[in-house]
Coordinates of C-alpha atoms and ligand atoms in Angstrom, one line a residue:
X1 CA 109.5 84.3 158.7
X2 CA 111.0 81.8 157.1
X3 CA 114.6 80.2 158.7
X4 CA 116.6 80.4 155.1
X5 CA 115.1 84.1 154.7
X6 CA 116.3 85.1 158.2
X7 CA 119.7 84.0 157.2
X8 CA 120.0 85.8 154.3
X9 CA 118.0 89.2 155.1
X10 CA 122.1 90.7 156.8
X11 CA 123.5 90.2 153.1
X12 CA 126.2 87.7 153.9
X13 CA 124.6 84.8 152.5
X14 CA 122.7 83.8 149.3
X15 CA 119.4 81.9 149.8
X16 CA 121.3 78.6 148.2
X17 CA 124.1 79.3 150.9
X18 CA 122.0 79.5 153.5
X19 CA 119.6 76.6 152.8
X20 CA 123.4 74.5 152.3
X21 CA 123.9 75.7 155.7
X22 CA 121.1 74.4 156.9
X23 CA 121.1 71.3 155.4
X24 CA 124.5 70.6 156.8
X25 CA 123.3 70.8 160.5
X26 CA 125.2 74.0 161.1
X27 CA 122.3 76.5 162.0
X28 CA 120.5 76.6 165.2
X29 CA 117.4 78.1 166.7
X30 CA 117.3 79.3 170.3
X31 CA 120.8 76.6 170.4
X32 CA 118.7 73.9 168.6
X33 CA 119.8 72.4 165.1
X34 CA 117.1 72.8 162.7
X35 CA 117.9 71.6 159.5
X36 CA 114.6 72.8 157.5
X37 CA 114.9 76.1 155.7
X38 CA 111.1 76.4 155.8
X39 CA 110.9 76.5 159.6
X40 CA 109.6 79.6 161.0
X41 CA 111.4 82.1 163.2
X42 CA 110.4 85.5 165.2
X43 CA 113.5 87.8 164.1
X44 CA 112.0 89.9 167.1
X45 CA 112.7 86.7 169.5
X46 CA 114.5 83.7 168.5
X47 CA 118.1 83.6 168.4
X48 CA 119.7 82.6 165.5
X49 CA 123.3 81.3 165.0
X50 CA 124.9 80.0 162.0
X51 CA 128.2 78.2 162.4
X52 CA 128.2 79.6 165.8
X53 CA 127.8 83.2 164.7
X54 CA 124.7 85.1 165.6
X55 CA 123.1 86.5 163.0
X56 CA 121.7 89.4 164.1
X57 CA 117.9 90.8 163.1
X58 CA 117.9 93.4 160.4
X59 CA 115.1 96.0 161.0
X60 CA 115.3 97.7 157.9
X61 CA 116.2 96.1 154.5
X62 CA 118.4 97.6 151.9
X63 CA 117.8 95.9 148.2
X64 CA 120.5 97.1 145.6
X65 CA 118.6 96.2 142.3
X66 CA 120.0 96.1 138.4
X67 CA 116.5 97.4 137.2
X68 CA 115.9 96.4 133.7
X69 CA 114.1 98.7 131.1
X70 CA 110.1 98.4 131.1
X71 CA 109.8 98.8 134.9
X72 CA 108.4 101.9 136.6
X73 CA 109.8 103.0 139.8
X74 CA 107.1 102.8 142.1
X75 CA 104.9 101.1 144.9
X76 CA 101.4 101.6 142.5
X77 CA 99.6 98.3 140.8
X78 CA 101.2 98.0 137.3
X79 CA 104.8 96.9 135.9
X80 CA 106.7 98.3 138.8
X81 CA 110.2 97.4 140.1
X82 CA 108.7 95.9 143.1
X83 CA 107.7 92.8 141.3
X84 CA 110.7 91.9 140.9
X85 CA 111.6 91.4 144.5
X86 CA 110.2 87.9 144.5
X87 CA 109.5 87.3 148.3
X88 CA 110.4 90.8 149.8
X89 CA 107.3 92.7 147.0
X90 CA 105.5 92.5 149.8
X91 CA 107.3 93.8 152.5
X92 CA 105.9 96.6 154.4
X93 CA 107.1 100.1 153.9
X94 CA 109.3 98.9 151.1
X95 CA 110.1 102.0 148.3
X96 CA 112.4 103.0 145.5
X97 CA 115.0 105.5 146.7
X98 CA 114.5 108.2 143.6
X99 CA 113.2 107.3 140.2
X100 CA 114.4 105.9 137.3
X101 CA 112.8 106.3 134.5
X102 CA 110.9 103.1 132.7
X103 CA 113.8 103.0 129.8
X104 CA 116.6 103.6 132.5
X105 CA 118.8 100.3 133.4
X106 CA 120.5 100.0 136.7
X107 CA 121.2 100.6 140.2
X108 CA 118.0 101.4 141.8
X109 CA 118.1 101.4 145.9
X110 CA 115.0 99.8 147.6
X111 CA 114.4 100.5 151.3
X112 CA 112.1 100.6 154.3
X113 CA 114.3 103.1 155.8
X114 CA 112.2 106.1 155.3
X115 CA 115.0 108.4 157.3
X116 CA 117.8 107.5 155.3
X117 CA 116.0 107.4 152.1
X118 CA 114.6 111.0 152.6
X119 CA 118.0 112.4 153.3
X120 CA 120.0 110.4 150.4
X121 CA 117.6 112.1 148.1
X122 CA 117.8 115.2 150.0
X123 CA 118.8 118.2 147.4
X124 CA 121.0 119.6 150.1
X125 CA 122.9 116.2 151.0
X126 CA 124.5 116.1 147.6
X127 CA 124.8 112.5 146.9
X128 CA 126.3 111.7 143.6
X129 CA 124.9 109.4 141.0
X130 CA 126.9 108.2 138.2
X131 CA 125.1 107.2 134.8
X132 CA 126.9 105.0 131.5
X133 CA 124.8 106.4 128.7
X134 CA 124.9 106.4 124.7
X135 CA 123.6 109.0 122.2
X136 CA 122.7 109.7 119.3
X137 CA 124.4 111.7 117.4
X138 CA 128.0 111.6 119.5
X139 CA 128.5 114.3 121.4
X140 CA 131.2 117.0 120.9
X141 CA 134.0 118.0 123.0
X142 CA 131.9 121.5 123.3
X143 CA 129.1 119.6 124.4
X144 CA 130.7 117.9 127.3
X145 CA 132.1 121.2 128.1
X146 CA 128.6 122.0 128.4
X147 CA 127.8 119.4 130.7
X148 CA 130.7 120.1 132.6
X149 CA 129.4 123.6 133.3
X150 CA 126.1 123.1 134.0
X151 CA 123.5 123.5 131.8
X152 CA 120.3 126.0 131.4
X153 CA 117.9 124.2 131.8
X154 CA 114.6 126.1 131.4
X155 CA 113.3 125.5 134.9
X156 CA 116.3 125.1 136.4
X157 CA 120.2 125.4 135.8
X158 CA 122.1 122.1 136.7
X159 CA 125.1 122.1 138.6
X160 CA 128.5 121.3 136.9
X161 CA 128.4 117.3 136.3
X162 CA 132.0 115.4 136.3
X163 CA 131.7 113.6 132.7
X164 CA 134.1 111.4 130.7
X165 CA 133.9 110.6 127.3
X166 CA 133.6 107.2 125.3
X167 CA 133.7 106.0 122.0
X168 CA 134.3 109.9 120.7
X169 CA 131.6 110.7 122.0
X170 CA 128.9 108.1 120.9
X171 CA 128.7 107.3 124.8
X172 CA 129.9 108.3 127.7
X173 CA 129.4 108.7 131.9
X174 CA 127.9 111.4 133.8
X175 CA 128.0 112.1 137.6
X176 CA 125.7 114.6 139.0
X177 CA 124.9 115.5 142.4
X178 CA 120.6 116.1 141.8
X179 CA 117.9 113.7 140.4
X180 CA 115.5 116.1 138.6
X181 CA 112.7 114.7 136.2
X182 CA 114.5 113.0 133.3
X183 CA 117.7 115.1 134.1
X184 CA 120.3 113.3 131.9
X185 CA 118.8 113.4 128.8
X186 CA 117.7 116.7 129.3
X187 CA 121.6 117.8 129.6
X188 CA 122.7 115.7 127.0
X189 CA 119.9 117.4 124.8
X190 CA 121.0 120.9 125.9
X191 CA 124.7 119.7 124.6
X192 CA 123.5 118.9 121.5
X193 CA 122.2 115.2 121.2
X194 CA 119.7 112.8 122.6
X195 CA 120.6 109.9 125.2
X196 CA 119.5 106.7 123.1
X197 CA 120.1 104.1 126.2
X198 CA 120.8 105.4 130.0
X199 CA 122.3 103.0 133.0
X200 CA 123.2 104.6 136.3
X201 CA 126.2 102.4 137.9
X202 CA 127.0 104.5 140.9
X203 CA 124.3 105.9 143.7
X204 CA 126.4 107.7 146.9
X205 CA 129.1 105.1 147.7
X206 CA 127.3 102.3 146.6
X207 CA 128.3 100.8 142.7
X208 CA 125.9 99.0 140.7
X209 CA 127.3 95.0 142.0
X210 CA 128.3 93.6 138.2
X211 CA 127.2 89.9 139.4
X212 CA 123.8 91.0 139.2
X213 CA 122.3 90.4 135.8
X214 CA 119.2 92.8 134.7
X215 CA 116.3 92.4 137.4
X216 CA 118.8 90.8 139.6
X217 CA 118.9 92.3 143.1
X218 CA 120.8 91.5 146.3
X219 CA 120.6 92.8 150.3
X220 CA 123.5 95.1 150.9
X221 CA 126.1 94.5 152.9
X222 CA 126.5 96.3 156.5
X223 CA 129.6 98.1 154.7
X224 CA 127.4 99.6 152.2
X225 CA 124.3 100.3 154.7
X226 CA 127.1 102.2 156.8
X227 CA 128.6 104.0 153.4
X228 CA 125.2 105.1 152.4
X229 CA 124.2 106.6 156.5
X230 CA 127.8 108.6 156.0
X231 CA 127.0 109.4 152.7
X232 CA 123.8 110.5 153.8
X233 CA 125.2 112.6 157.3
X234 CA 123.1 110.0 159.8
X235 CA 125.1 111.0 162.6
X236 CA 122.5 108.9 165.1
X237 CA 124.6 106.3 166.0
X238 CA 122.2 103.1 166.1
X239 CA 122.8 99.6 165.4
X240 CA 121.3 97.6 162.5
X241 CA 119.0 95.9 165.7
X242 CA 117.9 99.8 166.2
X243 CA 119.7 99.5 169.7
X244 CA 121.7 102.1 170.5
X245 CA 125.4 101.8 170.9
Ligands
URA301 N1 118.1 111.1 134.3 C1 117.2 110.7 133.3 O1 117.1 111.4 132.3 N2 116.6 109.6 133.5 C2 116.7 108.8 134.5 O2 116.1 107.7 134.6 C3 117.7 109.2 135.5 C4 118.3 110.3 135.4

């Protein structure tokens, strides 16, 4: 793997800080300076220290994304969220956490953590996800009371949603604790109106990062890893180097 990748892959660092790091002289490799962000390291073996800091190796990797509209959320061939990962597409085991749909902006979580995925989108785990949307026409005050309490939903019957209005009504934010097939605008149709533009901006603990512009993405910090495992009720305590405490 590359030296300036390494660096980066803990989420402390952007790729330009890192490769200014390197440049500078202040990075070593098993305690000698390499100043080429191109050289390659074993992140299983080499020891990697950057102003003196050890940068410890990061099994898994946590992408928060700003997915743009036109991108399907999925691993398959086609115009999927995964091409816009630049030099991480190809990493092994990489996959959306939940779906968007192709028209829905926003904070999309991509992992290799198959554990913590499975139980963040666990029904019984309860992990809130908060969505901006607009609509067309605005929605009344009786139909965010009917948001608020849940609504019929043919197959199923939502659970309450905490909502807040904007605009009177032309817009407005949604937080609901379930990710069924194009659940939002299927509650904002069974209030009385049709969700013209959809952007979640909250998964679990985590809030869509506002310096990232549309197909932006960034590593997570070990804050927000650690957020989403309590969010999630990993009570496992390992490391991110898999070691045990
Ligand atoms: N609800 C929807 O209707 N669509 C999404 O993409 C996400 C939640």
């Amino acid at each position: 793997m590359r030296l300036d990748k390494f660096i980066t892959s803990d989420g402390r660092m952007s790729r330009r800080e890192a490769a200014g790091i390197i440049r500078r002289g202040l990075v070593t490799v098993n305690g000698e300076t390499v100043r080429q962000a191109d050289f390659r390291v074993d992140p299983e073996a080499d020891a990697v220290a950057a102003d003196g800091r050890r940068i410890l190796w990061r099994r898994n990797t946590y992408i928060m994304l700003n997915k743009p509209a036109g991108f399907v959320s999925s691993t398959e061939k086609g115009k999927t969220v995964m091409t816009l990962l630049g030099d991480e597409e190809g990493r092994p085991g990489l996959f959306p956490c939940g779906r968007l749909d192709a028209d829905t902006e926003g904070l999309l979580l991509i992992t290799d953590d198959g554990a913590l995925g499975h139980l963040l989108l666990s029904p019984r785990r309860h992990v809130e996800k908060e969505y901006f949307f607009e609509c067309d026409p605005p929605l009344t005050a009786e139909g965010f009371d009917i948001l608020r309490s849940g609504p019929d939903l043919g197959d199923f019957t939502a659970r309450p949603a905490r909502t807040e209005s904007i605009d009177g009504g032309a817009a407005g934010r949604i937080a609901v604790t379930e990710g069924k097939y194009h659940q939002i605008k299927r509650m904002v149709h069974a209030a009385g109106s049709e969700v013209t533009y959809l952007k979640r901006t909250k998964f679990g603990p985590l809030e869509l990062d506002p310096a990232l512009g549309p197909g932006e993405w960034r590593y997570l910090t070990e804050g927000e890893v650690k957020a989403l495992r309590d969010a999630a009720g990993v009570t496992d305590e390992t490391d991110r180097t898999g070691e045990k405490k």
